Amino acid sequence: MARLLSSNAVLKAIATVPAALSSRNVIGSFYPSGLKYSTSVPGDPDTHEDFRPTNKVQGSDVSLKDVVEQDVKENPVMIYMKGVPDFPQCGFSSLAVRVLKHYNVPLSARNILEDPELKSAVKAFSHWPTFPQIFIKGEFIGGSDLILNMHQNGELKEKLKDIVGSPKLE
Amino acid sequence: MGVTKEQVESSLTSNLKPSHLEVIDTSGGCGASFVIEIVSEQFEGKRLLERHRIVNAALEEEMKQIHALSIKKALTPEQWKQQQEAEKSKPDA
């Protein structure tokens, strides 16, 4: 079970904030090369071992780096955090989510607590030691201190204003 | 285990020659969580993201054990002076 979790945590960990109305489905949009043999039910515990996706064949670091690259490219607002947006498991991640939710933009998230390898891959990708980490339109923004600062000085509003799928209902 | 406030201060001091530095241990003693205010000439002409990167780099060794590092202020001496003066002129802020 533990083994299953590590190979599929990447796919499962992705979460979309329902409050952001536009339901972006990031899950089906790509398969990292290491997981290309997995079909629609990657987490099925009944699957025989031989048919489970493996990513041991190639260095898992490589494919996880690709995952991160895809994430930040395909999701206008991508956050790597501790917990999920509706249940953050760390005060800093919670703060970052609260700031971003102000703007009614689609928020894509991965929970790095579920996957230590993904965590290392994100850290290596951004050269940033802590979480949360926020990417907007592919650009690394920083952690909670920076997102709060940009919220306060208006830069964040500027950055997010042309992101589609943000109907203003309030 | 853990990192002391003094270790954080000495690494930042030797790397960044700050003109003002305040390190607060917010971990309750285990040495894994700090809040930092730092003023250094090395931040001149750098965006906030780059300033944070400079601080992170200066604490590279310590970061292995620190879980939460909040950089409340990373200012140039000039900005720091302006802030101090602004605070003086409206004392209730």
PDB file of C-alpha atoms in Angstrom:
ATOM      1  CA  MET A   1       0.000   0.000   0.000  1.00  0.00           C
ATOM      2  CA  ALA A   2       2.793   2.327   0.917  1.00  0.00           C
ATOM      3  CA  ARG A   3       4.398   1.671  -2.409  1.00  0.00           C
ATOM      4  CA  LEU A   4       1.216   2.407  -4.265  1.00  0.00           C
ATOM      5  CA  LEU A   5       0.890   5.644  -2.447  1.00  0.00           C
ATOM      6  CA  SER A   6       4.276   6.911  -3.440  1.00  0.00           C
ATOM      7  CA  SER A   7       3.824   6.261  -7.121  1.00  0.00           C
ATOM      8  CA  ASN A   8       0.352   7.702  -7.268  1.00  0.00           C
ATOM      9  CA  ALA A   9       0.499  10.419  -4.692  1.00  0.00           C
ATOM     10  CA  VAL A  10       1.459  12.863  -7.383  1.00  0.00           C
ATOM     11  CA  LEU A  11      -1.769  12.310  -9.233  1.00  0.00           C
ATOM     12  CA  LYS A  12      -3.910  12.131  -6.173  1.00  0.00           C
ATOM     13  CA  ALA A  13      -2.386  15.071  -4.445  1.00  0.00           C
ATOM     14  CA  ILE A  14      -3.598  17.566  -6.953  1.00  0.00           C
ATOM     15  CA  ALA A  15      -6.560  19.499  -5.734  1.00  0.00           C
ATOM     16  CA  THR A  16      -8.700  22.196  -7.158  1.00  0.00           C
ATOM     17  CA  VAL A  17     -10.550  24.736  -5.103  1.00  0.00           C
ATOM     18  CA  PRO A  18     -14.239  24.257  -5.772  1.00  0.00           C
ATOM     19  CA  ALA A  19     -14.935  27.821  -4.741  1.00  0.00           C
ATOM     20  CA  ALA A  20     -13.082  28.995  -7.794  1.00  0.00           C
ATOM     21  CA  LEU A  21     -16.052  27.914  -9.917  1.00  0.00           C
ATOM     22  CA  SER A  22     -14.274  27.004 -13.096  1.00  0.00           C
ATOM     23  CA  SER A  23     -13.469  23.379 -12.540  1.00  0.00           C
ATOM     24  CA  ARG A  24     -10.039  22.933 -13.956  1.00  0.00           C
ATOM     25  CA  ASN A  25      -9.177  19.323 -14.292  1.00  0.00           C
ATOM     26  CA  VAL A  26      -5.455  19.118 -14.125  1.00  0.00           C
ATOM     27  CA  ILE A  27      -5.426  15.426 -13.446  1.00  0.00           C
ATOM     28  CA  GLY A  28      -6.339  14.211 -16.869  1.00  0.00           C
ATOM     29  CA  SER A  29      -4.359  16.709 -18.811  1.00  0.00           C
ATOM     30  CA  PHE A  30      -1.070  14.891 -18.866  1.00  0.00           C
ATOM     31  CA  TYR A  31       0.848  11.918 -17.670  1.00  0.00           C
ATOM     32  CA  PRO A  32       4.439  12.331 -16.677  1.00  0.00           C
ATOM     33  CA  SER A  33       6.502   9.935 -18.714  1.00  0.00           C
ATOM     34  CA  GLY A  34       7.133   7.610 -15.807  1.00  0.00           C
ATOM     35  CA  LEU A  35       3.407   7.038 -15.402  1.00  0.00           C
ATOM     36  CA  LYS A  36       2.391   6.741 -18.990  1.00  0.00           C
ATOM     37  CA  TYR A  37       1.076   3.221 -18.621  1.00  0.00           C
ATOM     38  CA  SER A  38      -1.395   4.037 -15.940  1.00  0.00           C
ATOM     39  CA  THR A  39      -4.991   4.120 -17.035  1.00  0.00           C
ATOM     40  CA  SER A  40      -8.027   5.782 -15.553  1.00  0.00           C
ATOM     41  CA  VAL A  41      -7.792   4.164 -12.128  1.00  0.00           C
ATOM     42  CA  PRO A  42      -4.196   4.600 -11.097  1.00  0.00           C
ATOM     43  CA  GLY A  43      -4.904   3.998  -7.421  1.00  0.00           C
ATOM     44  CA  ASP A  44      -6.709   0.669  -7.785  1.00  0.00           C
ATOM     45  CA  PRO A  45      -5.311  -1.548  -5.037  1.00  0.00           C
ATOM     46  CA  ASP A  46      -6.544  -4.700  -6.770  1.00  0.00           C
ATOM     47  CA  THR A  47      -4.316  -4.266  -9.768  1.00  0.00           C
ATOM     48  CA  HIS A  48      -1.711  -6.949 -10.003  1.00  0.00           C
ATOM     49  CA  GLU A  49       1.773  -5.750  -9.220  1.00  0.00           C
ATOM     50  CA  ASP A  50       2.935  -6.423 -12.774  1.00  0.00           C
ATOM     51  CA  PHE A  51       0.422  -3.996 -14.166  1.00  0.00           C
ATOM     52  CA  ARG A  52       1.004  -1.157 -11.805  1.00  0.00           C
ATOM     53  CA  PRO A  53       2.699   1.917 -13.130  1.00  0.00           C
ATOM     54  CA  THR A  54       6.330   2.047 -12.289  1.00  0.00           C
ATOM     55  CA  ASN A  55       8.627   4.958 -12.225  1.00  0.00           C
ATOM     56  CA  LYS A  56      11.636   3.061 -11.023  1.00  0.00           C
ATOM     57  CA  VAL A  57      12.789   2.473 -14.556  1.00  0.00           C
ATOM     58  CA  GLN A  58      13.999   5.953 -14.963  1.00  0.00           C
ATOM     59  CA  GLY A  59      15.240   8.262 -12.255  1.00  0.00           C
ATOM     60  CA  SER A  60      12.132   9.444 -10.487  1.00  0.00           C
ATOM     61  CA  ASP A  61      13.741  12.845  -9.975  1.00  0.00           C
ATOM     62  CA  VAL A  62      13.650  13.409 -13.679  1.00  0.00           C
ATOM     63  CA  SER A  63       9.971  12.667 -14.085  1.00  0.00           C
ATOM     64  CA  LEU A  64       9.013  14.651 -11.003  1.00  0.00           C
ATOM     65  CA  LYS A  65      10.867  17.631 -12.355  1.00  0.00           C
ATOM     66  CA  ASP A  66       8.742  17.265 -15.466  1.00  0.00           C
ATOM     67  CA  VAL A  67       5.636  17.149 -13.309  1.00  0.00           C
ATOM     68  CA  VAL A  68       6.575  20.424 -11.684  1.00  0.00           C
ATOM     69  CA  GLU A  69       7.393  22.003 -15.014  1.00  0.00           C
ATOM     70  CA  GLN A  70       4.028  20.945 -16.416  1.00  0.00           C
ATOM     71  CA  ASP A  71       2.217  22.144 -13.304  1.00  0.00           C
ATOM     72  CA  VAL A  72       3.540  25.643 -13.430  1.00  0.00           C
ATOM     73  CA  LYS A  73       3.108  25.869 -17.170  1.00  0.00           C
ATOM     74  CA  GLU A  74      -0.476  24.667 -17.297  1.00  0.00           C
ATOM     75  CA  ASN A  75      -1.843  26.209 -14.142  1.00  0.00           C
ATOM     76  CA  PRO A  76      -1.908  29.989 -13.982  1.00  0.00           C
ATOM     77  CA  VAL A  77      -1.859  29.878 -10.207  1.00  0.00           C
ATOM     78  CA  MET A  78      -0.030  26.889  -8.777  1.00  0.00           C
ATOM     79  CA  ILE A  79       0.689  26.410  -5.118  1.00  0.00           C
ATOM     80  CA  TYR A  80       2.770  23.694  -3.487  1.00  0.00           C
ATOM     81  CA  MET A  81       1.678  23.562   0.081  1.00  0.00           C
ATOM     82  CA  LYS A  82       1.324  21.584   3.277  1.00  0.00           C
ATOM     83  CA  GLY A  83      -2.191  20.183   3.208  1.00  0.00           C
ATOM     84  CA  VAL A  84      -4.852  21.102   0.661  1.00  0.00           C
ATOM     85  CA  PRO A  85      -6.432  24.527   0.099  1.00  0.00           C
ATOM     86  CA  ASP A  86      -9.530  23.690   2.131  1.00  0.00           C
ATOM     87  CA  PHE A  87      -7.500  22.098   4.902  1.00  0.00           C
ATOM     88  CA  PRO A  88      -4.051  23.641   5.076  1.00  0.00           C
ATOM     89  CA  GLN A  89      -1.809  21.900   7.561  1.00  0.00           C
ATOM     90  CA  CYS A  90       0.515  24.775   8.295  1.00  0.00           C
ATOM     91  CA  GLY A  91      -0.048  28.392   9.187  1.00  0.00           C
ATOM     92  CA  PHE A  92       2.045  29.724   6.331  1.00  0.00           C
ATOM     93  CA  SER A  93       0.280  27.611   3.719  1.00  0.00           C
ATOM     94  CA  SER A  94      -3.023  28.688   5.191  1.00  0.00           C
ATOM     95  CA  LEU A  95      -2.039  32.337   4.940  1.00  0.00           C
ATOM     96  CA  ALA A  96      -0.996  31.983   1.309  1.00  0.00           C
ATOM     97  CA  VAL A  97      -4.259  30.266   0.370  1.00  0.00           C
ATOM     98  CA  ARG A  98      -6.313  32.895   2.166  1.00  0.00           C
ATOM     99  CA  VAL A  99      -4.534  35.651   0.279  1.00  0.00           C
ATOM    100  CA  LEU A 100      -5.020  33.944  -3.088  1.00  0.00           C
ATOM    101  CA  LYS A 101      -8.691  33.163  -2.431  1.00  0.00           C
ATOM    102  CA  HIS A 102      -9.312  36.898  -2.207  1.00  0.00           C
ATOM    103  CA  TYR A 103      -8.830  37.124  -5.933  1.00  0.00           C
ATOM    104  CA  ASN A 104     -11.267  34.490  -7.106  1.00  0.00           C
ATOM    105  CA  VAL A 105      -8.808  32.889  -9.478  1.00  0.00           C
ATOM    106  CA  PRO A 106      -8.599  29.180 -10.197  1.00  0.00           C
ATOM    107  CA  LEU A 107      -6.116  27.779  -7.731  1.00  0.00           C
ATOM    108  CA  SER A 108      -4.280  24.546  -8.383  1.00  0.00           C
ATOM    109  CA  ALA A 109      -2.487  22.898  -5.531  1.00  0.00           C
ATOM    110  CA  ARG A 110      -0.376  19.948  -4.609  1.00  0.00           C
ATOM    111  CA  ASN A 111       0.123  18.660  -1.102  1.00  0.00           C
ATOM    112  CA  ILE A 112       3.836  18.125  -0.588  1.00  0.00           C
ATOM    113  CA  LEU A 113       3.248  16.372   2.728  1.00  0.00           C
ATOM    114  CA  GLU A 114       1.954  13.391   0.784  1.00  0.00           C
ATOM    115  CA  ASP A 115       5.040  13.028  -1.328  1.00  0.00           C
ATOM    116  CA  PRO A 116       8.538  13.698   0.008  1.00  0.00           C
ATOM    117  CA  GLU A 117      10.013  13.149  -3.444  1.00  0.00           C
ATOM    118  CA  LEU A 118       7.784  15.760  -4.987  1.00  0.00           C
ATOM    119  CA  LYS A 119       8.765  18.063  -2.142  1.00  0.00           C
ATOM    120  CA  SER A 120      12.451  17.690  -2.999  1.00  0.00           C
ATOM    121  CA  ALA A 121      11.734  18.133  -6.678  1.00  0.00           C
ATOM    122  CA  VAL A 122       9.894  21.407  -6.093  1.00  0.00           C
ATOM    123  CA  LYS A 123      12.666  22.703  -3.848  1.00  0.00           C
ATOM    124  CA  ALA A 124      15.259  21.871  -6.470  1.00  0.00           C
ATOM    125  CA  PHE A 125      13.163  23.434  -9.215  1.00  0.00           C
ATOM    126  CA  SER A 126      12.696  26.794  -7.520  1.00  0.00           C
ATOM    127  CA  HIS A 127      15.885  26.830  -5.428  1.00  0.00           C
ATOM    128  CA  TRP A 128      13.723  27.759  -2.496  1.00  0.00           C
ATOM    129  CA  PRO A 129      13.961  25.961   0.849  1.00  0.00           C
ATOM    130  CA  THR A 130      10.493  26.278   2.369  1.00  0.00           C
ATOM    131  CA  PHE A 131       6.793  25.808   1.682  1.00  0.00           C
ATOM    132  CA  PRO A 132       4.337  27.046   0.557  1.00  0.00           C
ATOM    133  CA  GLN A 133       5.687  27.963  -2.871  1.00  0.00           C
ATOM    134  CA  ILE A 134       3.566  29.911  -5.293  1.00  0.00           C
ATOM    135  CA  PHE A 135       3.907  30.132  -9.065  1.00  0.00           C
ATOM    136  CA  ILE A 136       1.863  32.548 -11.151  1.00  0.00           C
ATOM    137  CA  LYS A 137       1.852  32.079 -14.915  1.00  0.00           C
ATOM    138  CA  GLY A 138       4.974  29.996 -14.679  1.00  0.00           C
ATOM    139  CA  GLU A 139       6.888  32.555 -12.653  1.00  0.00           C
ATOM    140  CA  PHE A 140       8.118  31.693  -9.195  1.00  0.00           C
ATOM    141  CA  ILE A 141       6.612  34.191  -6.776  1.00  0.00           C
ATOM    142  CA  GLY A 142       7.955  32.998  -3.442  1.00  0.00           C
ATOM    143  CA  GLY A 143       6.472  31.921  -0.137  1.00  0.00           C
ATOM    144  CA  SER A 144       3.895  33.337   2.229  1.00  0.00           C
ATOM    145  CA  ASP A 145       5.896  36.433   3.208  1.00  0.00           C
ATOM    146  CA  LEU A 146       6.202  37.451  -0.417  1.00  0.00           C
ATOM    147  CA  ILE A 147       2.625  36.739  -1.426  1.00  0.00           C
ATOM    148  CA  LEU A 148       1.377  38.745   1.533  1.00  0.00           C
ATOM    149  CA  ASN A 149       3.697  41.584   0.669  1.00  0.00           C
ATOM    150  CA  MET A 150       2.523  41.610  -2.940  1.00  0.00           C
ATOM    151  CA  HIS A 151      -1.075  41.517  -1.782  1.00  0.00           C
ATOM    152  CA  GLN A 152      -0.478  44.559   0.381  1.00  0.00           C
ATOM    153  CA  ASN A 153       1.336  46.619  -2.211  1.00  0.00           C
ATOM    154  CA  GLY A 154      -1.035  45.829  -5.093  1.00  0.00           C
ATOM    155  CA  GLU A 155       1.440  43.843  -7.202  1.00  0.00           C
ATOM    156  CA  LEU A 156      -0.549  40.657  -6.812  1.00  0.00           C
ATOM    157  CA  LYS A 157      -3.709  42.236  -8.170  1.00  0.00           C
ATOM    158  CA  GLU A 158      -1.751  43.375 -11.195  1.00  0.00           C
ATOM    159  CA  LYS A 159      -0.291  39.896 -11.748  1.00  0.00           C
ATOM    160  CA  LEU A 160      -3.614  38.110 -11.458  1.00  0.00           C
ATOM    161  CA  LYS A 161      -5.850  40.496 -13.331  1.00  0.00           C
ATOM    162  CA  ASP A 162      -5.655  38.831 -16.745  1.00  0.00           C
ATOM    163  CA  ILE A 163      -6.132  35.298 -15.500  1.00  0.00           C
ATOM    164  CA  VAL A 164      -9.260  33.909 -17.085  1.00  0.00           C
ATOM    165  CA  GLY A 165     -11.980  32.028 -15.330  1.00  0.00           C
ATOM    166  CA  SER A 166     -12.297  34.406 -12.483  1.00  0.00           C
ATOM    167  CA  PRO A 167     -15.902  35.569 -12.552  1.00  0.00           C
ATOM    168  CA  LYS A 168     -16.529  38.237  -9.984  1.00  0.00           C
ATOM    169  CA  LEU A 169     -19.573  37.148  -8.068  1.00  0.00           C
ATOM    170  CA  GLU A 170     -19.060  38.990  -4.880  1.00  0.00           C
TER     171      GLU A 170
ATOM    172  CA  MET B   1      19.437  19.624  17.696  1.00  0.00           C
ATOM    173  CA  GLY B   2      17.896  22.762  16.393  1.00  0.00           C
ATOM    174  CA  VAL B   3      19.463  26.070  15.648  1.00  0.00           C
ATOM    175  CA  THR B   4      19.972  28.854  18.116  1.00  0.00           C
ATOM    176  CA  LYS B   5      19.082  32.482  17.623  1.00  0.00           C
ATOM    177  CA  GLU B   6      22.792  33.238  18.036  1.00  0.00           C
ATOM    178  CA  GLN B   7      23.742  30.911  15.180  1.00  0.00           C
ATOM    179  CA  VAL B   8      21.227  32.559  12.889  1.00  0.00           C
ATOM    180  CA  GLU B   9      22.462  35.988  13.911  1.00  0.00           C
ATOM    181  CA  SER B  10      26.116  35.152  13.392  1.00  0.00           C
ATOM    182  CA  SER B  11      25.549  33.632   9.940  1.00  0.00           C
ATOM    183  CA  LEU B  12      23.534  36.615   8.816  1.00  0.00           C
ATOM    184  CA  THR B  13      26.013  39.062  10.300  1.00  0.00           C
ATOM    185  CA  SER B  14      29.047  37.506   8.660  1.00  0.00           C
ATOM    186  CA  ASN B  15      27.344  37.072   5.280  1.00  0.00           C
ATOM    187  CA  LEU B  16      25.274  40.213   4.949  1.00  0.00           C
ATOM    188  CA  LYS B  17      26.902  42.792   7.249  1.00  0.00           C
ATOM    189  CA  PRO B  18      23.512  44.083   8.335  1.00  0.00           C
ATOM    190  CA  SER B  19      23.157  47.542   9.809  1.00  0.00           C
ATOM    191  CA  HIS B  20      20.100  46.364  11.669  1.00  0.00           C
ATOM    192  CA  LEU B  21      19.228  42.794  12.548  1.00  0.00           C
ATOM    193  CA  GLU B  22      16.533  41.306  14.669  1.00  0.00           C
ATOM    194  CA  VAL B  23      16.096  37.574  14.997  1.00  0.00           C
ATOM    195  CA  ILE B  24      13.209  36.212  17.009  1.00  0.00           C
ATOM    196  CA  ASP B  25      12.996  32.545  17.897  1.00  0.00           C
ATOM    197  CA  THR B  26       9.322  31.678  17.477  1.00  0.00           C
ATOM    198  CA  SER B  27       9.752  27.952  17.927  1.00  0.00           C
ATOM    199  CA  GLY B  28       9.248  27.977  21.668  1.00  0.00           C
ATOM    200  CA  GLY B  29      12.719  26.587  22.206  1.00  0.00           C
ATOM    201  CA  CYS B  30      13.219  23.802  19.683  1.00  0.00           C
ATOM    202  CA  GLY B  31      15.069  26.125  17.305  1.00  0.00           C
ATOM    203  CA  ALA B  32      13.138  25.392  14.143  1.00  0.00           C
ATOM    204  CA  SER B  33      11.221  28.598  13.588  1.00  0.00           C
ATOM    205  CA  PHE B  34      12.448  32.163  13.318  1.00  0.00           C
ATOM    206  CA  VAL B  35      11.229  35.592  12.364  1.00  0.00           C
ATOM    207  CA  ILE B  36      13.807  37.931  10.899  1.00  0.00           C
ATOM    208  CA  GLU B  37      14.105  41.639  10.305  1.00  0.00           C
ATOM    209  CA  ILE B  38      17.229  42.608   8.451  1.00  0.00           C
ATOM    210  CA  VAL B  39      18.662  45.751   6.930  1.00  0.00           C
ATOM    211  CA  SER B  40      21.651  45.412   4.640  1.00  0.00           C
ATOM    212  CA  GLU B  41      23.330  47.319   1.848  1.00  0.00           C
ATOM    213  CA  GLN B  42      23.481  44.093  -0.108  1.00  0.00           C
ATOM    214  CA  PHE B  43      19.754  44.424  -0.804  1.00  0.00           C
ATOM    215  CA  GLU B  44      20.316  47.567  -2.823  1.00  0.00           C
ATOM    216  CA  GLY B  45      18.717  47.296  -6.256  1.00  0.00           C
ATOM    217  CA  LYS B  46      17.260  43.847  -5.549  1.00  0.00           C
ATOM    218  CA  ARG B  47      13.641  42.776  -5.681  1.00  0.00           C
ATOM    219  CA  LEU B  48      12.113  41.304  -2.565  1.00  0.00           C
ATOM    220  CA  LEU B  49      12.311  37.788  -4.007  1.00  0.00           C
ATOM    221  CA  GLU B  50      16.028  38.187  -4.576  1.00  0.00           C
ATOM    222  CA  ARG B  51      16.482  39.605  -1.092  1.00  0.00           C
ATOM    223  CA  HIS B  52      14.793  36.566   0.369  1.00  0.00           C
ATOM    224  CA  ARG B  53      17.026  34.349  -1.733  1.00  0.00           C
ATOM    225  CA  ILE B  54      20.084  36.131  -0.337  1.00  0.00           C
ATOM    226  CA  VAL B  55      18.887  35.522   3.210  1.00  0.00           C
ATOM    227  CA  ASN B  56      18.053  31.888   2.447  1.00  0.00           C
ATOM    228  CA  ALA B  57      21.491  31.401   0.940  1.00  0.00           C
ATOM    229  CA  ALA B  58      23.207  32.962   3.947  1.00  0.00           C
ATOM    230  CA  LEU B  59      21.373  30.490   6.145  1.00  0.00           C
ATOM    231  CA  GLU B  60      21.863  27.483   3.924  1.00  0.00           C
ATOM    232  CA  GLU B  61      23.304  25.284   6.663  1.00  0.00           C
ATOM    233  CA  GLU B  62      20.796  26.380   9.251  1.00  0.00           C
ATOM    234  CA  MET B  63      17.852  25.933   6.874  1.00  0.00           C
ATOM    235  CA  LYS B  64      18.365  22.185   6.993  1.00  0.00           C
ATOM    236  CA  GLN B  65      17.014  22.308  10.510  1.00  0.00           C
ATOM    237  CA  ILE B  66      14.769  25.335  10.346  1.00  0.00           C
ATOM    238  CA  HIS B  67      11.217  24.571   9.326  1.00  0.00           C
ATOM    239  CA  ALA B  68       9.783  28.039   9.281  1.00  0.00           C
ATOM    240  CA  LEU B  69      11.637  31.182   8.428  1.00  0.00           C
ATOM    241  CA  SER B  70       9.589  34.308   8.156  1.00  0.00           C
ATOM    242  CA  ILE B  71      11.413  37.289   6.734  1.00  0.00           C
ATOM    243  CA  LYS B  72       9.319  40.158   7.936  1.00  0.00           C
ATOM    244  CA  LYS B  73      11.594  42.869   6.665  1.00  0.00           C
ATOM    245  CA  ALA B  74      14.502  42.829   4.234  1.00  0.00           C
ATOM    246  CA  LEU B  75      15.349  46.467   3.620  1.00  0.00           C
ATOM    247  CA  THR B  76      18.147  48.632   2.393  1.00  0.00           C
ATOM    248  CA  PRO B  77      19.557  51.152   4.907  1.00  0.00           C
ATOM    249  CA  GLU B  78      17.808  53.902   2.947  1.00  0.00           C
ATOM    250  CA  GLN B  79      14.395  52.203   3.152  1.00  0.00           C
ATOM    251  CA  TRP B  80      14.924  51.448   6.811  1.00  0.00           C
ATOM    252  CA  LYS B  81      15.635  55.103   7.546  1.00  0.00           C
ATOM    253  CA  GLN B  82      12.476  56.141   5.715  1.00  0.00           C
ATOM    254  CA  GLN B  83      10.403  53.636   7.661  1.00  0.00           C
ATOM    255  CA  GLN B  84      11.831  54.746  10.965  1.00  0.00           C
ATOM    256  CA  GLU B  85      11.034  58.347  10.156  1.00  0.00           C
ATOM    257  CA  ALA B  86       7.533  57.493   8.982  1.00  0.00           C
ATOM    258  CA  GLU B  87       6.905  55.669  12.229  1.00  0.00           C
ATOM    259  CA  LYS B  88       8.158  58.599  14.242  1.00  0.00           C
ATOM    260  CA  SER B  89       5.851  61.021  12.487  1.00  0.00           C
ATOM    261  CA  LYS B  90       2.740  58.957  13.255  1.00  0.00           C
ATOM    262  CA  PRO B  91       3.364  57.335  16.607  1.00  0.00           C
ATOM    263  CA  ASP B  92       0.062  55.471  16.856  1.00  0.00           C
ATOM    264  CA  ALA B  93       0.638  53.413  13.707  1.00  0.00           C
TER     265      ALA B  93
END
